[in-house]
XYZ file of C-alpha atoms in Angstrom:
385
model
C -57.936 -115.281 -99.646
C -58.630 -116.626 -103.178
C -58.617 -120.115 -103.807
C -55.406 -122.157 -104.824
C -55.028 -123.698 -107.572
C -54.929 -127.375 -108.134
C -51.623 -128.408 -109.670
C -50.138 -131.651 -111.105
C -46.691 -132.232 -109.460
C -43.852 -134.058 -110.018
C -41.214 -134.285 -106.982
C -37.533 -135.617 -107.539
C -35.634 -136.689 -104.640
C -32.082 -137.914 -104.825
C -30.912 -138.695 -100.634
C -27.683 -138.724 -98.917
C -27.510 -142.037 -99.150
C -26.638 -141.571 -102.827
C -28.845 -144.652 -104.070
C -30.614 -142.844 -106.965
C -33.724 -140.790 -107.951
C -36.769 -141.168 -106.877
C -39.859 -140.058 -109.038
C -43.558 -139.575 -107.444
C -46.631 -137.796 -108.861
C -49.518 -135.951 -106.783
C -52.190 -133.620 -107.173
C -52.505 -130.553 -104.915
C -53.384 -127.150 -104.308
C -50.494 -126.833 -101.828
C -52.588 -127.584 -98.977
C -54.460 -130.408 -99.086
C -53.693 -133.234 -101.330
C -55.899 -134.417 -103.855
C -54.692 -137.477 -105.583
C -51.324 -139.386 -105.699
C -50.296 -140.855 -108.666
C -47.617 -142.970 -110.288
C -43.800 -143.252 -108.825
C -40.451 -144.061 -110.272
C -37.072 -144.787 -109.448
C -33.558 -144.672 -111.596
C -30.606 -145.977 -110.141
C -27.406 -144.166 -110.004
C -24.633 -146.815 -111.206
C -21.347 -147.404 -109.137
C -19.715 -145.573 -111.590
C -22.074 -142.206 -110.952
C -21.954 -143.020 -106.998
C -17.783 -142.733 -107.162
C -17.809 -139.440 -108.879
C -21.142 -138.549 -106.257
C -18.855 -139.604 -103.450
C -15.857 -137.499 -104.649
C -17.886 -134.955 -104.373
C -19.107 -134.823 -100.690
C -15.643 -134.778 -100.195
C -14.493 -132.230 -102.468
C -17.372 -129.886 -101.467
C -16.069 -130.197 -97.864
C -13.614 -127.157 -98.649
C -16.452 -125.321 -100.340
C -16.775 -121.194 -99.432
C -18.910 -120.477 -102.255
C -22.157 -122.459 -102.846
C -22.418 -121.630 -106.301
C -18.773 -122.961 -107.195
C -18.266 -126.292 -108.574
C -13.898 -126.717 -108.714
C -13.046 -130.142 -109.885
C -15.331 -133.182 -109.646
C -18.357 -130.839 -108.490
C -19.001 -129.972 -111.972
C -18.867 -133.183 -113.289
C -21.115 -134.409 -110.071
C -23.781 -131.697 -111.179
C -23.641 -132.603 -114.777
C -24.637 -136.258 -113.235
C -26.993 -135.326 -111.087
C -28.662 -133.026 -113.758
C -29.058 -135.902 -116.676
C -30.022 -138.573 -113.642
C -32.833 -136.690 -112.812
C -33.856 -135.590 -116.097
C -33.869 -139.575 -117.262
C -35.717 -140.341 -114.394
C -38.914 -137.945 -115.810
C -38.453 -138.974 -119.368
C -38.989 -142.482 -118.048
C -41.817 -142.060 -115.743
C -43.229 -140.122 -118.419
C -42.320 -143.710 -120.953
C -43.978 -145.491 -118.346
C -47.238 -143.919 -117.714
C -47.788 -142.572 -120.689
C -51.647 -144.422 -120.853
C -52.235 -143.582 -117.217
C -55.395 -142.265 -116.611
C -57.492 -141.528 -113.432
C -57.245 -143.466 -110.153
C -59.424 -146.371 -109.367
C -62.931 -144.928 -109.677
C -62.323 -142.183 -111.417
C -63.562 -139.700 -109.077
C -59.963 -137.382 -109.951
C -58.164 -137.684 -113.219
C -54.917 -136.332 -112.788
C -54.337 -133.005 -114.369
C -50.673 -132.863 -116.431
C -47.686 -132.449 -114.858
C -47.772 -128.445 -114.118
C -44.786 -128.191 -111.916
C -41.461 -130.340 -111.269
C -39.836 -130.219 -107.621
C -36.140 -131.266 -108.579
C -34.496 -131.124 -104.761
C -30.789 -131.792 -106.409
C -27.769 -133.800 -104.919
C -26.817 -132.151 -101.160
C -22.812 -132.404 -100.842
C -22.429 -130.151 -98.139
C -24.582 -128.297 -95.275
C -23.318 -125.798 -92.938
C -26.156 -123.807 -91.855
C -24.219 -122.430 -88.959
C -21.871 -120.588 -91.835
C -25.081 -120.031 -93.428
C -23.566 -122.342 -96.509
C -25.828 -125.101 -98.030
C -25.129 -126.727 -101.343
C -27.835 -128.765 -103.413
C -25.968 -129.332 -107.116
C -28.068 -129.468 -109.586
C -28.944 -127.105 -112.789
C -32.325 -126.557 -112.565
C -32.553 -124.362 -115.472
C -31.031 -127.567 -117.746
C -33.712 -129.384 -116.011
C -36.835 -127.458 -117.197
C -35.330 -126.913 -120.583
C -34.985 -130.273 -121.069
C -38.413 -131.593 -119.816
C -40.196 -128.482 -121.237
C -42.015 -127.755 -117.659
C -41.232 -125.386 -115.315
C -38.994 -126.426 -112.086
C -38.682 -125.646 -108.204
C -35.537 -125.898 -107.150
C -32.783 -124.637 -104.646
C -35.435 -124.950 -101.948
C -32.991 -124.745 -99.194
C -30.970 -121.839 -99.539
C -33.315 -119.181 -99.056
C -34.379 -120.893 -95.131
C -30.189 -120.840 -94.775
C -29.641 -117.371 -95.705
C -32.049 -116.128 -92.979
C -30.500 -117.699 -90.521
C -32.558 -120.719 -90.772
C -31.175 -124.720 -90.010
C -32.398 -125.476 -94.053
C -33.684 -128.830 -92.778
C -35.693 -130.420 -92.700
C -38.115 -129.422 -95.213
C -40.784 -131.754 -95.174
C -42.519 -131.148 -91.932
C -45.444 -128.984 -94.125
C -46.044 -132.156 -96.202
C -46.127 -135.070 -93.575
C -48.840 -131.610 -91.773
C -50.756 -132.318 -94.573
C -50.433 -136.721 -94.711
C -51.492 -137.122 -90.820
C -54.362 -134.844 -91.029
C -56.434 -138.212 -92.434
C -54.418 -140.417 -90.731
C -55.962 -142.434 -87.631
C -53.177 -142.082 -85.496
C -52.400 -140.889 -81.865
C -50.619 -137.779 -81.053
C -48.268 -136.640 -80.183
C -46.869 -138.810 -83.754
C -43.817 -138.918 -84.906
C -42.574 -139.195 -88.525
C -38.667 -140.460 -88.676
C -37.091 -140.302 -92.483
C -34.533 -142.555 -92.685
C -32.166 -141.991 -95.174
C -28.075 -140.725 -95.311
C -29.257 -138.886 -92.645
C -32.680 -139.036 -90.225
C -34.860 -136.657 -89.845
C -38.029 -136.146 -87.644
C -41.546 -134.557 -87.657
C -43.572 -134.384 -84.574
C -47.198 -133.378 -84.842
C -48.687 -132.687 -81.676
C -52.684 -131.166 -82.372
C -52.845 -127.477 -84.030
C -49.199 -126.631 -82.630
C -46.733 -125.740 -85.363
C -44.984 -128.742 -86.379
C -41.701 -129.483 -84.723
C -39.187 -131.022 -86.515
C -34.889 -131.585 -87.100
C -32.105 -133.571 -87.990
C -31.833 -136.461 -85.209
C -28.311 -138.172 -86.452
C -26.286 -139.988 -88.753
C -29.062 -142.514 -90.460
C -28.208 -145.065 -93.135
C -24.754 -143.059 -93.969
C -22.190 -144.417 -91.540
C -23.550 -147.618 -91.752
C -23.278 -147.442 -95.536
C -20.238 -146.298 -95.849
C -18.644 -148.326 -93.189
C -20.059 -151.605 -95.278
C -18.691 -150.136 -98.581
C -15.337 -149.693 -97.383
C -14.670 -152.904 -95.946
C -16.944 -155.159 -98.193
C -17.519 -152.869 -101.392
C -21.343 -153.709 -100.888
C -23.741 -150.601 -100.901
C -25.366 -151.463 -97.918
C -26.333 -153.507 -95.230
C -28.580 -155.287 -97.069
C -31.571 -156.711 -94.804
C -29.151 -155.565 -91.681
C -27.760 -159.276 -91.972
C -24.249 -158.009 -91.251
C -25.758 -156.223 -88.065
C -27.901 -159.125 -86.685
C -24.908 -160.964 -86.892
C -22.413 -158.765 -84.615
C -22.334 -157.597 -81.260
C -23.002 -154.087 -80.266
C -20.105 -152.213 -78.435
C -22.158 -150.258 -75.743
C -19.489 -148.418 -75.029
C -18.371 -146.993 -78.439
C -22.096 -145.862 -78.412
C -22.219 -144.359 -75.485
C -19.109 -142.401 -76.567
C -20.522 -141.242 -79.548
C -23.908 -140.138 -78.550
C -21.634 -138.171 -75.903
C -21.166 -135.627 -78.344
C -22.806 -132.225 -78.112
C -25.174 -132.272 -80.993
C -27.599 -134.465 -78.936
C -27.990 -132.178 -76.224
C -29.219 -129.203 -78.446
C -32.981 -128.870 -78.897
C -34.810 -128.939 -82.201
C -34.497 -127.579 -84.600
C -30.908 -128.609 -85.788
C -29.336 -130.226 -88.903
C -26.931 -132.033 -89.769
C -24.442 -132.338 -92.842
C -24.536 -135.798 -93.966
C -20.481 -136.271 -92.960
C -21.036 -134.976 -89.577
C -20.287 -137.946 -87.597
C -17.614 -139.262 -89.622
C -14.325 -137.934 -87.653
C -16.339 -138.942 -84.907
C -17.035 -142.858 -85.333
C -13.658 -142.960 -86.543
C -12.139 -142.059 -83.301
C -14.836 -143.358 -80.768
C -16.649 -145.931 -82.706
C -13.591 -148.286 -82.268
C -14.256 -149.507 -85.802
C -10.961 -150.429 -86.688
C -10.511 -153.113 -84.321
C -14.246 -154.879 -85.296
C -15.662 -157.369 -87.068
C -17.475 -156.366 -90.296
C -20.301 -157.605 -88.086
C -19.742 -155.795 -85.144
C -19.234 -152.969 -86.428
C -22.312 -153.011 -88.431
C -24.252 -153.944 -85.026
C -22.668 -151.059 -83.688
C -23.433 -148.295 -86.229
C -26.487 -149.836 -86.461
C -27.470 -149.282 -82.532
C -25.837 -145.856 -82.936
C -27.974 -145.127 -85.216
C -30.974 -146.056 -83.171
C -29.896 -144.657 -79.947
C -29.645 -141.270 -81.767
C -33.148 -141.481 -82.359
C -34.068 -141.754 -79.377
C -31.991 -139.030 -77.864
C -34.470 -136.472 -79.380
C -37.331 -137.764 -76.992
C -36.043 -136.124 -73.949
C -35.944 -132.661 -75.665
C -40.150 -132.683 -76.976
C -42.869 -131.352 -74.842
C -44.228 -135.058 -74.815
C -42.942 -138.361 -76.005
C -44.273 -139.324 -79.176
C -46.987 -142.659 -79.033
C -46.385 -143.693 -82.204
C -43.652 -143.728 -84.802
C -44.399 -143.770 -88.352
C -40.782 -144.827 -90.198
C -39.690 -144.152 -93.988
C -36.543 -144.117 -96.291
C -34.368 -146.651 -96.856
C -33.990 -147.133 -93.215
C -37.061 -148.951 -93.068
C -36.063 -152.160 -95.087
C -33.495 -152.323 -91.984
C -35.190 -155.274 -89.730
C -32.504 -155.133 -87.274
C -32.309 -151.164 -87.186
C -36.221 -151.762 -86.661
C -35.874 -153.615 -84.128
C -33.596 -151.338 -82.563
C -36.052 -148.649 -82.514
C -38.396 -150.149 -81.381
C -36.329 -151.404 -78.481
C -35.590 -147.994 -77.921
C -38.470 -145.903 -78.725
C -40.759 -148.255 -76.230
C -43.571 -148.463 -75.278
C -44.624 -146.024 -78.186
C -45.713 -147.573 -81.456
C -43.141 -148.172 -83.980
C -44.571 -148.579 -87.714
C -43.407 -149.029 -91.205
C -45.168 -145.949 -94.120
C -46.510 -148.999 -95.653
C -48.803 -150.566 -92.711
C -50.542 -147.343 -92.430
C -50.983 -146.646 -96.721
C -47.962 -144.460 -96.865
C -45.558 -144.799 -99.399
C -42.385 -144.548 -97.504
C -39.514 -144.963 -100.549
C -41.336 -142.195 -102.224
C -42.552 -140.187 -99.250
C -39.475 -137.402 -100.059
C -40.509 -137.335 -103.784
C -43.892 -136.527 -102.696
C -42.917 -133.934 -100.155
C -41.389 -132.099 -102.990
C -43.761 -132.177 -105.572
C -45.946 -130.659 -102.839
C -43.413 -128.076 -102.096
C -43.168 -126.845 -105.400
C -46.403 -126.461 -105.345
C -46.470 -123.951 -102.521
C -43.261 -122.321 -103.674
C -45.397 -121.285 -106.977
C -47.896 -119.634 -104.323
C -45.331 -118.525 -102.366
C -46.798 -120.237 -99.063
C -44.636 -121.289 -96.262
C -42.164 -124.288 -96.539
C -40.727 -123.740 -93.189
C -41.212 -122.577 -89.677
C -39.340 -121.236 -86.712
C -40.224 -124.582 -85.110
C -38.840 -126.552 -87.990
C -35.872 -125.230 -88.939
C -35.551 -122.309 -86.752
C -36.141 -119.570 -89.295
C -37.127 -116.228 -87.727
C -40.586 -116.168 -89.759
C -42.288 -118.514 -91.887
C -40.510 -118.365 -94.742
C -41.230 -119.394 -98.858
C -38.220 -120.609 -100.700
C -37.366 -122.093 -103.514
C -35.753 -120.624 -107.339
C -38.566 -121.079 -110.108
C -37.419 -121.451 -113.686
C -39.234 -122.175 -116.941
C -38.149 -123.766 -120.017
């Protein structure tokens, strides 16, 4: 096999948790990676976040995954220009940037741009996922070509389409000093987990709802974004009940690998989660626990319980959803990205960067043990300006 090429990479990452963009840079020949380099972030105003929000909902009804009725075009057009200012000023930014400390790698230019899009709806058991986002716009405007649509080829074959990043975080461990079996949770809309267990393929799915009901539950009643710090949470009292109800639901007793739209529980919490009836607090604390106890519902279904949890996304600035893990994920270790040199707001963005990279090689992004894909499958739509 010839060699691969080493490639500068920019990967763009906008969650379900609809908070904005993030940027990050790294150097890689798709299978080992060579440097990291400089990350960004641009916001997506309340004003972009109604219209993104409008959207999930609109896309709900969706058939077609390339149709974009109503407020889906104007949510693309959004998404597009978000992620295209989000380049333009990492680019502003780092323009003087040079090599890493020592100098042992300068960074080549950016060769590639992974642009994952905006997911509003995912329904891999219709075989239907939707990632808006014009990709072609994209590499026009930033004169560089772009990976993008990453998912949909995984989904047509019969594949979950999530998650994705199980390659990348393949890559990350093998220099990490860490016990396995190891576990890496993404926290964001929704969670997501890698488990790498020695040379076995990666296993890896959707474990439940993440930062999205608890989000959405605090913007509703309070019009905050979050659940900032998990204040509201450590201040309320968990109903056990309402979580044993909800984690009664059939999703968590199906085996990886399995996905999950980020609406899924909605209805759900609705009915069961006795929400109407709480305390902002309370139900906070509850969602919250939820959340945690879903986590932990994916244990029973690995070949052996992870001994140590490495934790990313927004999910990670949670203390009291921390704490909840690690309540519940004992006695494994429970870490923050950051305490072990990871750079969990960004770990996405990196993912993808690295993904386009193998998409231009057309290596593997997932696995029958990731996403359930018969084969090991490429992906991805390449465009140039």
């Amino acid at each position: 096999m010839p060699a691969l090429k080493v490639r500068g990479a920019l990967g763009l990452m906008s969650g379900t948790s609809l908070d904005g963009v993030d940027v990050a840079y790294l150097a890689t020949d798709g299978e080992r990676i060579l440097a990291f380099g400089p990350t960004g972030y641009r916001p997506f105003t309340e004003a972009e976040r109604a219209v993104l929000r409008a959207a999930l909902d609109e896309a709900e009804i969706l058939a077609d995954r390339n149709a974009r009725p109503g407020v889906l075009a104007e949510a693309e057009a959004i998404v597009t220009a978000a992620n295209a200012e989000a380049v333009e000023a990492w680019r502003e930014a780092n323009r003087s940037w040079m090599p890493l400390d020592g100098g042992a790698f300068a960074a080549p230019p950016v060769d590639v741009v992974g642009f994952h899009g905006q997911t509003v709806l995912h329904r891999p058991e219709v075989r239907l996922t939707v990632q808006i986002g014009d990709g072609q716009a994209l590499a026009r405007r930033l004169n560089v070509p772009v990976v993008y649509d990453f998912r949909a080829a995984d989904v047509g074959a019969g594949g979950q389409g999530a998650p994705f990043v199980p390659v990348f975080h393949r890559a990350m461990a093998g220099v990490l000093h860490r016990p396995q079996p190891l576990a890496v949770l993404n926290i964001g809309g929704v969670a997501n987990v890698t488990v790498l267990d020695g040379e076995a393929d990666p296993i890896a799915c959707d474990v439940g709802p993440g930062n999205a009901l608890i989000d959405d539950f605090v913007a509703g009643r309070t019009g905050a974004a979050m659940d900032t710090g998990g204040e509201l949470a450590a201040a309320g009292k968990v109903d056990e009940d309402a979580v044993r109800r909800l984690l009664g639901m059939r999703f968590f007793t199906l085996p990886p690998p399995k996905s999950l739209d980020r609406n899924a529980f909605k209805a759900a919490a609705k009915v069961h989660g006795g929400l109407d009836r709480a305390s902002v607090e309370d139900g906070a604390a509850t969602l919250t626990a939820f959340t945690a106890a879903a986590v932990a519902r994916i244990v029973p279904h690995l070949k052996r319980p992870p001994k140590c949890w490495i934790i990313a996304g927004g999910g990670a600035r949670n203390p009291t959803l921390m704490r909840m893990l690690a309540e519940r994920l004992a006695p494994a270790r429970v870490e923050v990205a950051e305490r072990v040199g990871w750079l969990g707001d960004h770990l996405e963005a990196q993912a993808f960067a690295f993904l386009a990279v193998r998409a231009l090689d057309g290596l593997p992004l997932s696995y029958p043990s990731t996403t359930g894909v018969p084969e090991p499958m490429t992906g991805g739509v390449v465009v140039r300006p």
